[in-house]
């Protein structure tokens, strides 16, 4: 790759979007010009950049709620140990699922019941009481008296914006949270998003070598099973796209027009 430089300890502050190129200004006030820009940073860091023109509303995250902040959800993991398997004596397997409140539990080992409960921060103080009410309603009042009770609460990780899979002209989004597959916010999502961003950048520079299948986040492996090789004709047809068809159609029509014009002049003379 030509014109490749790596700058350390330097932060981009402004992205100027023009018709045929993009200009990035860093904190040292140095300007960098490129045909496309890939922003492989989290979305909250993207919002710290100054864009000229501004980012369209379609790419912005949803507005905050009336309370002034996005709603948070907490998840509490519980571990309850009893003197006996109360649920087994009643003929139950121990698997438990409730929607109000959202509780999922199961027997992890003999006389031990564990699982998760989803709740809001305002319900934090009443988690154990609500849990005991739900279990007692299903398995009886003995579930209210565990010999040992362990609970731990964590904030539930949620996606605060939709996947940014569509480029904004020459600005391309790439991060683990920008992918639109089941690997979002995971390492696999970062890899998928990076591959798609590279294909989108290649589409800006040389669109004739990119097909619509290359733009997908998830696609089948290109290797053919059992060493079967595809023919040249199939390989040529697989590279066809709107750019190639349009370009070569005008090229052939123009060539025919020039040949007819030359033939007409030769006949006239």
mmCIF file of C-alpha atoms in Angstrom:
data_model
loop_
_atom_site.group_PDB
_atom_site.id
_atom_site.type_symbol
_atom_site.label_atom_id
_atom_site.label_comp_id
_atom_site.label_asym_id
_atom_site.label_seq_id
_atom_site.Cartn_x
_atom_site.Cartn_y
_atom_site.Cartn_z
ATOM 1 C CA UNK A 1 0.000 0.000 0.000
ATOM 2 C CA UNK A 2 1.336 3.394 -0.973
ATOM 3 C CA UNK A 3 1.108 6.602 1.039
ATOM 4 C CA UNK A 4 0.817 4.728 4.337
ATOM 5 C CA UNK A 5 1.780 6.512 7.544
ATOM 6 C CA UNK A 6 1.068 5.756 11.199
ATOM 7 C CA UNK A 7 0.749 8.668 13.618
ATOM 8 C CA UNK A 8 0.813 7.914 17.333
ATOM 9 C CA UNK A 9 -0.653 9.982 20.182
ATOM 10 C CA UNK A 10 -2.533 12.232 17.787
ATOM 11 C CA UNK A 11 -6.304 12.673 17.766
ATOM 12 C CA UNK A 12 -8.489 13.657 14.820
ATOM 13 C CA UNK A 13 -10.730 16.644 15.570
ATOM 14 C CA UNK A 14 -12.462 17.573 12.301
ATOM 15 C CA UNK A 15 -13.717 15.762 9.194
ATOM 16 C CA UNK A 16 -14.555 17.874 6.136
ATOM 17 C CA UNK A 17 -16.608 16.103 3.499
ATOM 18 C CA UNK A 18 -16.226 17.271 -0.110
ATOM 19 C CA UNK A 19 -17.587 15.887 -3.361
ATOM 20 C CA UNK A 20 -14.504 13.993 -4.509
ATOM 21 C CA UNK A 21 -12.408 13.684 -1.345
ATOM 22 C CA UNK A 22 -12.377 13.893 2.453
ATOM 23 C CA UNK A 23 -10.095 16.074 4.550
ATOM 24 C CA UNK A 24 -9.230 15.185 8.152
ATOM 25 C CA UNK A 25 -7.671 17.703 10.542
ATOM 26 C CA UNK A 26 -5.823 16.459 13.628
ATOM 27 C CA UNK A 27 -5.126 18.233 16.921
ATOM 28 C CA UNK A 28 -1.772 19.424 15.543
ATOM 29 C CA UNK A 29 -3.727 21.287 12.827
ATOM 30 C CA UNK A 30 -2.259 19.079 10.119
ATOM 31 C CA UNK A 31 -4.638 18.269 7.273
ATOM 32 C CA UNK A 32 -4.826 14.832 5.648
ATOM 33 C CA UNK A 33 -6.628 14.307 2.325
ATOM 34 C CA UNK A 34 -8.044 10.936 1.255
ATOM 35 C CA UNK A 35 -10.562 9.480 -1.162
ATOM 36 C CA UNK A 36 -12.386 7.786 1.738
ATOM 37 C CA UNK A 37 -12.163 7.793 5.526
ATOM 38 C CA UNK A 38 -12.842 4.771 7.747
ATOM 39 C CA UNK A 39 -13.807 5.670 11.327
ATOM 40 C CA UNK A 40 -12.906 2.541 13.303
ATOM 41 C CA UNK A 41 -13.748 4.077 16.689
ATOM 42 C CA UNK A 42 -16.705 3.709 19.081
ATOM 43 C CA UNK A 43 -19.787 5.775 18.329
ATOM 44 C CA UNK A 44 -19.346 8.010 21.393
ATOM 45 C CA UNK A 45 -15.909 8.972 20.027
ATOM 46 C CA UNK A 46 -17.403 9.650 16.600
ATOM 47 C CA UNK A 47 -19.746 12.213 18.160
ATOM 48 C CA UNK A 48 -16.730 14.118 19.525
ATOM 49 C CA UNK A 49 -15.537 14.864 15.984
ATOM 50 C CA UNK A 50 -16.539 18.041 14.190
ATOM 51 C CA UNK A 51 -18.144 17.270 10.827
ATOM 52 C CA UNK A 52 -18.521 19.721 7.972
ATOM 53 C CA UNK A 53 -21.256 19.349 6.791
ATOM 54 C CA UNK A 54 -22.991 17.918 9.844
ATOM 55 C CA UNK A 55 -23.925 14.253 10.122
ATOM 56 C CA UNK A 56 -27.482 13.623 8.841
ATOM 57 C CA UNK A 57 -30.114 12.777 11.439
ATOM 58 C CA UNK A 58 -30.392 9.258 10.027
ATOM 59 C CA UNK A 59 -26.932 8.463 11.432
ATOM 60 C CA UNK A 60 -27.445 10.072 14.846
ATOM 61 C CA UNK A 61 -28.317 7.958 17.931
ATOM 62 C CA UNK A 62 -31.857 8.139 19.354
ATOM 63 C CA UNK A 63 -32.744 11.095 21.540
ATOM 64 C CA UNK A 64 -32.701 10.817 25.300
ATOM 65 C CA UNK A 65 -35.876 9.993 27.195
ATOM 66 C CA UNK A 66 -37.942 12.534 29.131
ATOM 67 C CA UNK A 67 -35.921 11.803 32.259
ATOM 68 C CA UNK A 68 -32.835 13.149 30.473
ATOM 69 C CA UNK A 69 -30.921 9.920 30.025
ATOM 70 C CA UNK A 70 -31.232 6.626 28.213
ATOM 71 C CA UNK A 71 -32.948 3.898 30.275
ATOM 72 C CA UNK A 72 -30.562 1.485 31.980
ATOM 73 C CA UNK A 73 -31.284 -2.110 32.892
ATOM 74 C CA UNK A 74 -29.577 -4.147 35.588
ATOM 75 C CA UNK A 75 -29.182 -7.907 35.781
ATOM 76 C CA UNK A 76 -28.784 -9.704 39.106
ATOM 77 C CA UNK A 77 -27.326 -13.186 39.364
ATOM 78 C CA UNK A 78 -28.613 -15.159 42.357
ATOM 79 C CA UNK A 79 -27.381 -18.353 44.009
ATOM 80 C CA UNK A 80 -29.693 -19.975 46.587
ATOM 81 C CA UNK A 81 -28.786 -23.080 48.616
ATOM 82 C CA UNK A 82 -31.438 -25.072 50.502
ATOM 83 C CA UNK A 83 -31.379 -28.061 52.829
ATOM 84 C CA UNK A 84 -33.218 -30.119 50.222
ATOM 85 C CA UNK A 85 -34.471 -29.835 46.658
ATOM 86 C CA UNK A 86 -37.897 -28.403 47.346
ATOM 87 C CA UNK A 87 -38.844 -28.352 43.663
ATOM 88 C CA UNK A 88 -37.826 -31.982 43.128
ATOM 89 C CA UNK A 89 -40.104 -33.180 45.942
ATOM 90 C CA UNK A 90 -42.999 -31.425 44.204
ATOM 91 C CA UNK A 91 -42.173 -33.168 40.921
ATOM 92 C CA UNK A 92 -40.577 -30.183 39.159
ATOM 93 C CA UNK A 93 -37.302 -30.226 37.253
ATOM 94 C CA UNK A 94 -36.274 -26.865 38.729
ATOM 95 C CA UNK A 95 -36.409 -24.904 35.481
ATOM 96 C CA UNK A 96 -38.231 -21.630 36.132
ATOM 97 C CA UNK A 97 -39.137 -18.704 33.885
ATOM 98 C CA UNK A 98 -41.185 -15.631 34.760
ATOM 99 C CA UNK A 99 -41.971 -12.500 32.747
ATOM 100 C CA UNK A 100 -43.199 -10.217 35.568
ATOM 101 C CA UNK A 101 -40.589 -9.806 36.955
ATOM 102 C CA UNK A 102 -38.200 -11.228 34.367
ATOM 103 C CA UNK A 103 -36.604 -14.204 36.169
ATOM 104 C CA UNK A 104 -34.813 -17.210 34.690
ATOM 105 C CA UNK A 105 -33.697 -19.934 37.108
ATOM 106 C CA UNK A 106 -32.667 -23.586 37.193
ATOM 107 C CA UNK A 107 -31.222 -26.251 39.481
ATOM 108 C CA UNK A 108 -27.451 -25.964 39.072
ATOM 109 C CA UNK A 109 -26.760 -28.871 41.496
ATOM 110 C CA UNK A 110 -28.498 -30.815 44.253
ATOM 111 C CA UNK A 111 -30.552 -28.481 46.528
ATOM 112 C CA UNK A 112 -29.058 -25.396 44.874
ATOM 113 C CA UNK A 113 -31.089 -22.981 42.760
ATOM 114 C CA UNK A 114 -29.499 -20.237 40.649
ATOM 115 C CA UNK A 115 -30.357 -17.918 37.800
ATOM 116 C CA UNK A 116 -30.804 -14.296 36.717
ATOM 117 C CA UNK A 117 -33.281 -11.491 37.254
ATOM 118 C CA UNK A 118 -33.660 -8.453 34.995
ATOM 119 C CA UNK A 119 -34.773 -5.196 36.618
ATOM 120 C CA UNK A 120 -34.389 -1.415 36.618
ATOM 121 C CA UNK A 121 -32.115 0.606 38.946
ATOM 122 C CA UNK A 122 -35.173 1.783 40.889
ATOM 123 C CA UNK A 123 -36.035 -1.846 41.721
ATOM 124 C CA UNK A 124 -32.573 -2.643 43.066
ATOM 125 C CA UNK A 125 -33.610 -2.651 46.753
ATOM 126 C CA UNK A 126 -36.593 -4.963 46.164
ATOM 127 C CA UNK A 127 -34.840 -7.579 43.985
ATOM 128 C CA UNK A 128 -34.540 -10.270 46.657
ATOM 129 C CA UNK A 129 -38.102 -9.777 47.893
ATOM 130 C CA UNK A 130 -39.549 -9.912 44.371
ATOM 131 C CA UNK A 131 -37.459 -12.993 43.617
ATOM 132 C CA UNK A 132 -38.693 -14.818 46.719
ATOM 133 C CA UNK A 133 -42.300 -13.922 45.892
ATOM 134 C CA UNK A 134 -41.965 -15.377 42.390
ATOM 135 C CA UNK A 135 -40.288 -18.595 43.587
ATOM 136 C CA UNK A 136 -42.699 -19.068 46.501
ATOM 137 C CA UNK A 137 -45.691 -18.703 44.184
ATOM 138 C CA UNK A 138 -44.312 -21.498 41.984
ATOM 139 C CA UNK A 139 -42.642 -23.911 44.456
ATOM 140 C CA UNK A 140 -44.129 -23.024 47.847
ATOM 141 C CA UNK A 141 -43.263 -20.970 50.936
ATOM 142 C CA UNK A 142 -40.177 -23.085 51.704
ATOM 143 C CA UNK A 143 -38.345 -21.203 48.943
ATOM 144 C CA UNK A 144 -38.352 -18.092 51.182
ATOM 145 C CA UNK A 145 -35.916 -19.694 53.642
ATOM 146 C CA UNK A 146 -32.626 -20.537 51.868
ATOM 147 C CA UNK A 147 -29.636 -21.607 53.969
ATOM 148 C CA UNK A 148 -27.338 -19.442 51.873
ATOM 149 C CA UNK A 149 -28.076 -16.573 49.506
ATOM 150 C CA UNK A 150 -25.579 -14.885 47.163
ATOM 151 C CA UNK A 151 -26.480 -12.087 44.739
ATOM 152 C CA UNK A 152 -24.393 -9.950 42.406
ATOM 153 C CA UNK A 153 -25.689 -7.133 40.198
ATOM 154 C CA UNK A 154 -24.211 -5.806 36.940
ATOM 155 C CA UNK A 155 -25.323 -3.299 34.354
ATOM 156 C CA UNK A 156 -26.786 -4.943 31.286
ATOM 157 C CA UNK A 157 -24.865 -4.139 28.125
ATOM 158 C CA UNK A 158 -27.188 -2.715 25.494
ATOM 159 C CA UNK A 159 -26.718 -1.174 22.064
ATOM 160 C CA UNK A 160 -27.450 2.553 22.300
ATOM 161 C CA UNK A 161 -27.672 3.073 18.532
ATOM 162 C CA UNK A 162 -28.543 1.126 15.433
ATOM 163 C CA UNK A 163 -25.803 -0.606 13.363
ATOM 164 C CA UNK A 164 -23.975 1.830 11.076
ATOM 165 C CA UNK A 165 -23.649 -0.396 8.011
ATOM 166 C CA UNK A 166 -24.370 2.237 5.347
ATOM 167 C CA UNK A 167 -21.536 4.684 4.537
ATOM 168 C CA UNK A 168 -22.138 8.409 4.481
ATOM 169 C CA UNK A 169 -20.777 9.115 0.992
ATOM 170 C CA UNK A 170 -16.990 8.870 1.570
ATOM 171 C CA UNK A 171 -17.164 8.468 5.354
ATOM 172 C CA UNK A 172 -17.294 4.789 6.338
ATOM 173 C CA UNK A 173 -18.177 3.469 9.801
ATOM 174 C CA UNK A 174 -16.264 0.535 11.255
ATOM 175 C CA UNK A 175 -16.369 -0.844 14.802
ATOM 176 C CA UNK A 176 -17.722 -3.864 16.631
ATOM 177 C CA UNK A 177 -20.968 -1.941 17.298
ATOM 178 C CA UNK A 178 -21.369 -0.890 13.648
ATOM 179 C CA UNK A 179 -21.983 -4.403 12.318
ATOM 180 C CA UNK A 180 -25.530 -5.640 11.727
ATOM 181 C CA UNK A 181 -25.062 -9.346 12.562
ATOM 182 C CA UNK A 182 -25.286 -11.537 15.653
ATOM 183 C CA UNK A 183 -21.602 -10.764 16.349
ATOM 184 C CA UNK A 184 -22.328 -7.120 17.141
ATOM 185 C CA UNK A 185 -20.239 -5.717 20.035
ATOM 186 C CA UNK A 186 -18.023 -8.819 19.887
ATOM 187 C CA UNK A 187 -14.592 -9.438 18.383
ATOM 188 C CA UNK A 188 -16.155 -11.264 15.434
ATOM 189 C CA UNK A 189 -18.283 -8.199 14.735
ATOM 190 C CA UNK A 190 -15.191 -6.003 14.642
ATOM 191 C CA UNK A 191 -13.640 -8.316 12.047
ATOM 192 C CA UNK A 192 -16.805 -8.379 9.922
ATOM 193 C CA UNK A 193 -17.171 -4.606 10.145
ATOM 194 C CA UNK A 194 -13.503 -4.096 9.199
ATOM 195 C CA UNK A 195 -13.829 -6.297 6.110
ATOM 196 C CA UNK A 196 -16.998 -4.508 5.027
ATOM 197 C CA UNK A 197 -15.372 -1.093 5.593
ATOM 198 C CA UNK A 198 -12.392 -2.096 3.446
ATOM 199 C CA UNK A 199 -14.731 -3.240 0.656
ATOM 200 C CA UNK A 200 -16.678 0.032 0.884
ATOM 201 C CA UNK A 201 -13.443 2.009 0.627
ATOM 202 C CA UNK A 202 -12.407 -0.082 -2.373
ATOM 203 C CA UNK A 203 -15.795 0.638 -3.923
ATOM 204 C CA UNK A 204 -15.032 4.371 -3.674
ATOM 205 C CA UNK A 205 -11.557 4.010 -5.226
ATOM 206 C CA UNK A 206 -12.166 1.244 -7.804
ATOM 207 C CA UNK A 207 -15.889 0.386 -8.065
ATOM 208 C CA UNK A 208 -15.356 -1.823 -11.116
ATOM 209 C CA UNK A 209 -13.786 -4.609 -9.000
ATOM 210 C CA UNK A 210 -16.521 -4.750 -6.334
ATOM 211 C CA UNK A 211 -19.772 -6.674 -6.662
ATOM 212 C CA UNK A 212 -22.877 -6.410 -4.494
ATOM 213 C CA UNK A 213 -22.063 -9.699 -2.760
ATOM 214 C CA UNK A 214 -18.814 -8.205 -1.482
ATOM 215 C CA UNK A 215 -20.782 -5.500 0.351
ATOM 216 C CA UNK A 216 -22.589 -7.974 2.624
ATOM 217 C CA UNK A 217 -21.553 -8.447 6.253
ATOM 218 C CA UNK A 218 -22.111 -12.213 6.108
ATOM 219 C CA UNK A 219 -21.374 -14.187 2.972
ATOM 220 C CA UNK A 220 -20.431 -17.734 2.120
ATOM 221 C CA UNK A 221 -16.854 -18.859 2.040
ATOM 222 C CA UNK A 222 -15.270 -18.238 -1.341
ATOM 223 C CA UNK A 223 -13.378 -21.530 -1.320
ATOM 224 C CA UNK A 224 -15.112 -24.251 -3.310
ATOM 225 C CA UNK A 225 -15.427 -27.728 -1.761
ATOM 226 C CA UNK A 226 -13.414 -30.730 -2.931
ATOM 227 C CA UNK A 227 -11.025 -28.555 -4.921
ATOM 228 C CA UNK A 228 -13.591 -27.724 -7.621
ATOM 229 C CA UNK A 229 -12.418 -24.789 -9.711
ATOM 230 C CA UNK A 230 -14.766 -22.285 -11.239
ATOM 231 C CA UNK A 231 -14.430 -21.537 -14.932
ATOM 232 C CA UNK A 232 -13.255 -18.263 -16.398
ATOM 233 C CA UNK A 233 -16.719 -17.423 -17.696
ATOM 234 C CA UNK A 234 -18.316 -17.886 -14.292
ATOM 235 C CA UNK A 235 -15.567 -15.861 -12.661
ATOM 236 C CA UNK A 236 -16.113 -13.074 -15.189
ATOM 237 C CA UNK A 237 -19.882 -13.044 -14.706
ATOM 238 C CA UNK A 238 -19.499 -12.954 -10.912
ATOM 239 C CA UNK A 239 -17.613 -9.652 -11.170
ATOM 240 C CA UNK A 240 -20.381 -7.921 -13.109
ATOM 241 C CA UNK A 241 -22.021 -4.987 -11.360
ATOM 242 C CA UNK A 242 -23.871 -1.826 -12.300
ATOM 243 C CA UNK A 243 -20.640 0.079 -12.878
ATOM 244 C CA UNK A 244 -19.186 -2.530 -15.229
ATOM 245 C CA UNK A 245 -22.418 -3.016 -17.202
ATOM 246 C CA UNK A 246 -22.962 0.733 -17.634
ATOM 247 C CA UNK A 247 -19.353 1.490 -18.557
ATOM 248 C CA UNK A 248 -18.942 -1.286 -21.111
ATOM 249 C CA UNK A 249 -22.415 -0.679 -22.600
ATOM 250 C CA UNK A 250 -21.565 2.958 -23.336
ATOM 251 C CA UNK A 251 -18.119 1.907 -24.540
ATOM 252 C CA UNK A 252 -19.519 -0.610 -27.042
ATOM 253 C CA UNK A 253 -22.286 1.749 -28.204
ATOM 254 C CA UNK A 254 -19.773 4.565 -28.647
ATOM 255 C CA UNK A 255 -17.426 2.307 -30.585
ATOM 256 C CA UNK A 256 -20.250 1.220 -32.902
ATOM 257 C CA UNK A 257 -21.270 4.852 -33.420
ATOM 258 C CA UNK A 258 -17.702 5.847 -34.323
ATOM 259 C CA UNK A 259 -17.375 2.934 -36.758
ATOM 260 C CA UNK A 260 -20.676 3.853 -38.417
ATOM 261 C CA UNK A 261 -19.588 7.491 -38.633
ATOM 262 C CA UNK A 262 -16.276 6.535 -40.228
ATOM 263 C CA UNK A 263 -17.929 4.139 -42.625
ATOM 264 C CA UNK A 264 -20.463 6.797 -43.651
ATOM 265 C CA UNK A 265 -17.776 9.371 -44.384
ATOM 266 C CA UNK A 266 -15.726 6.817 -46.347
ATOM 267 C CA UNK A 267 -18.781 5.902 -48.427
ATOM 268 C CA UNK A 268 -19.591 9.577 -49.070
ATOM 269 C CA UNK A 269 -16.103 10.298 -50.354
#
